[in-house]
Short mmCIF file of C-alpha atoms and ligand atoms in Angstrom, two decimals:
data_model
loop_
_atom_site.label_atom_id
_atom_site.label_comp_id
_atom_site.label_asym_id
_atom_site.label_seq_id
_atom_site.Cartn_x
_atom_site.Cartn_y
_atom_site.Cartn_z
CA MET A 1 105.41 76.93 115.22
CA HIS A 2 107.18 75.08 112.44
CA HIS A 3 110.85 75.88 111.89
CA PRO A 4 111.87 76.12 108.28
CA HIS A 5 115.31 74.71 107.51
CA LYS A 6 117.26 77.79 106.57
CA PRO A 7 116.01 78.82 103.15
CA LEU A 8 118.40 80.94 101.06
CA GLU A 9 115.84 82.34 98.72
CA LEU A 10 112.22 83.39 98.97
CA THR A 11 109.79 82.96 96.12
CA LEU A 12 106.70 85.07 96.56
CA ALA A 13 103.43 84.32 94.79
CA ARG A 14 102.32 87.36 92.84
CA SER A 15 99.01 87.39 94.77
CA ALA A 16 100.90 87.43 98.08
CA ARG A 17 103.06 90.34 96.93
CA VAL A 18 99.97 92.28 95.82
CA LEU A 19 98.26 91.65 99.17
CA ILE A 20 101.28 92.71 101.25
CA VAL A 21 101.78 95.93 99.26
CA ALA A 22 98.06 96.79 99.47
CA HIS A 23 97.94 96.05 103.21
CA ALA A 24 101.06 98.18 103.86
CA ARG A 25 99.53 101.13 101.95
CA ALA A 26 96.11 100.75 103.61
CA ARG A 27 97.53 100.77 107.14
CA PHE A 28 99.96 103.66 106.51
CA PRO A 29 101.15 105.45 108.69
CA GLU A 30 100.79 102.47 111.03
CA GLU A 31 102.66 99.19 110.62
CA CYS A 32 100.70 96.41 108.97
CA CYS A 33 101.38 92.75 109.71
CA GLY A 34 100.42 89.23 108.76
CA LEU A 35 101.50 85.66 108.21
CA LEU A 36 103.41 84.04 105.34
CA VAL A 37 102.13 80.58 104.42
CA GLY A 38 103.81 78.22 101.99
CA ARG A 39 106.30 75.43 101.48
CA LEU A 40 109.99 74.76 101.82
CA ARG A 41 111.80 73.06 98.99
CA ALA A 42 115.51 72.70 98.26
CA GLY A 43 116.70 75.78 100.09
CA LYS A 44 113.79 77.86 98.85
CA ALA A 45 110.85 79.19 100.80
CA LEU A 46 107.81 79.37 98.53
CA VAL A 47 105.23 81.79 99.88
CA THR A 48 101.92 80.75 98.37
CA ARG A 49 99.73 83.00 100.54
CA ALA A 50 99.96 86.06 102.75
CA VAL A 51 97.32 86.29 105.49
CA PRO A 52 96.73 89.84 106.78
CA ALA A 53 96.44 90.24 110.55
CA ALA A 54 95.28 93.02 112.82
CA ASN A 55 98.15 94.91 114.48
CA ILE A 56 97.17 94.54 118.13
CA ALA A 57 100.04 96.63 119.51
CA LEU A 58 98.82 99.58 121.59
CA PRO A 59 97.55 102.37 119.28
CA ALA A 60 100.31 104.78 120.34
CA ARG A 61 102.95 102.19 119.36
CA ARG A 62 101.57 101.04 115.99
CA LYS A 63 103.64 103.44 113.88
CA ARG A 64 106.84 101.69 114.95
CA HIS A 65 105.74 98.29 116.26
CA PHE A 66 103.48 95.43 115.36
CA GLU A 67 101.95 92.53 117.21
CA ILE A 68 100.08 89.81 115.34
CA ASP A 69 96.77 88.74 116.84
CA PRO A 70 97.58 85.33 118.42
CA ALA A 71 94.02 84.18 117.68
CA LEU A 72 94.75 84.49 113.95
CA LEU A 73 97.95 82.50 114.33
CA PHE A 74 96.02 79.74 116.10
CA THR A 75 93.24 79.77 113.47
CA VAL A 76 95.68 79.53 110.56
CA GLN A 77 97.71 76.76 112.22
CA ARG A 78 94.55 74.77 112.86
CA ALA A 79 93.30 75.32 109.30
CA LEU A 80 96.63 74.11 107.89
CA ARG A 81 96.34 70.94 109.97
CA GLU A 82 92.69 70.29 109.18
CA HIS A 83 92.59 71.03 105.48
CA GLY A 84 95.12 68.48 104.29
CA ALA A 85 97.90 71.04 104.39
CA THR A 86 100.26 68.27 105.47
CA ARG A 87 99.74 66.73 102.05
CA HIS A 88 100.82 70.00 100.43
CA ARG A 89 103.44 70.54 103.14
CA GLU A 90 102.14 74.02 103.78
CA VAL A 91 103.41 75.68 106.93
CA ILE A 92 103.61 79.12 108.45
CA LEU A 93 106.98 80.27 107.11
CA GLY A 94 107.02 83.50 109.08
CA TYR A 95 105.64 87.02 109.12
CA PHE A 96 105.38 90.17 107.11
CA HIS A 97 105.10 93.71 108.41
CA SER A 98 105.72 97.25 107.24
CA HIS A 99 107.99 100.18 108.10
CA PRO A 100 105.88 103.22 107.11
CA GLY A 101 108.20 105.95 105.86
CA GLY A 102 111.20 103.83 106.81
CA ASN A 103 113.41 101.30 105.09
CA ALA A 104 112.94 97.58 104.61
CA ARG A 105 115.72 96.52 106.97
CA PRO A 106 114.99 95.00 110.40
CA SER A 107 114.65 97.71 113.04
CA GLY A 108 116.04 97.65 116.54
CA ALA A 109 112.56 96.58 117.67
CA ASP A 110 112.65 93.70 115.18
CA LEU A 111 116.05 92.60 116.42
CA ALA A 112 114.90 92.75 120.02
CA GLY A 113 111.62 90.97 119.18
CA ALA A 114 110.82 87.43 120.13
CA HIS A 115 110.52 86.03 116.60
CA GLU A 116 111.87 82.52 116.49
CA PRO A 117 115.09 81.59 114.68
CA GLY A 118 114.40 79.97 111.30
CA LEU A 119 111.38 82.13 110.55
CA VAL A 120 111.18 84.42 107.56
CA THR A 121 110.51 88.13 108.12
CA LEU A 122 109.37 90.11 105.11
CA ILE A 123 109.42 93.88 105.45
CA ALA A 124 107.53 96.33 103.23
CA ALA A 125 108.61 99.97 103.35
CA PRO A 126 105.91 102.26 101.90
CA PRO A 127 107.32 105.82 101.70
CA ARG A 128 103.72 107.10 101.78
CA LYS A 129 100.16 105.85 101.22
CA ALA A 130 100.69 105.45 97.45
CA GLY A 131 103.59 104.69 95.15
CA ARG A 132 106.21 101.98 94.97
CA VAL A 133 106.64 99.80 98.06
CA PRO A 134 110.11 98.22 98.43
CA LEU A 135 110.09 94.72 99.92
CA ARG A 136 112.97 92.83 101.49
CA ALA A 137 113.05 89.41 103.09
CA TRP A 138 115.14 88.28 106.02
CA LEU A 139 115.80 85.05 107.85
CA ARG A 140 115.95 85.15 111.60
CA LEU A 141 119.06 83.39 112.92
CA GLY A 142 120.43 82.72 116.36
CA GLY A 143 118.93 83.18 119.77
CA GLY A 144 119.70 85.47 122.68
CA PRO A 145 122.67 87.81 122.13
CA SER A 146 123.70 86.08 118.87
CA ARG A 147 120.38 86.83 117.16
CA ARG A 148 120.53 88.49 113.77
CA PHE A 149 118.83 88.59 110.39
CA ARG A 150 120.27 87.28 107.13
CA PRO A 151 118.97 88.78 103.87
CA LEU A 152 117.07 86.46 101.51
CA LYS A 153 116.86 86.95 97.77
CA ILE A 154 113.24 87.54 96.70
CA THR A 155 111.80 86.36 93.44
CA THR A 156 108.17 86.75 92.42
CA ASP A 157 106.61 83.76 90.78
CA PHE A 158 103.43 81.82 89.88
ZN1 LIG B 1 109.98 96.10 111.84
#
């Protein structure tokens, strides 16, 4: 997995925002999840696409946990390599997932999770199946006991 170089701000394509919100509502009351694809430029992560994934956590755990299908991760990484993504410098910037009925801050499970430092985590917090869905973005920092999340400013663009 590619390691972004510490973006401070996340710019989210409108289409990616729409997809994440729709996916979070559709999967409610379970957590949704997926990949964030885009570019890094001058301290900004530009998310050009969100790719929805199946939550393959055990059914009894899906309301509070997510696990992205590793086959999707492999497929997207291969597609980025094969389709001239290097030319556009598109990489997997990180993940998105939802906290149904919760808030958009990283949970204890997120903190304990194995997500790699340098990856972006975007959290959608649908209060119910319809209505406004707050989104917040975080950057994973540190490894082992020093791991934490730093908030990223989100702007919606292009
Ligand atoms: Zn979470």
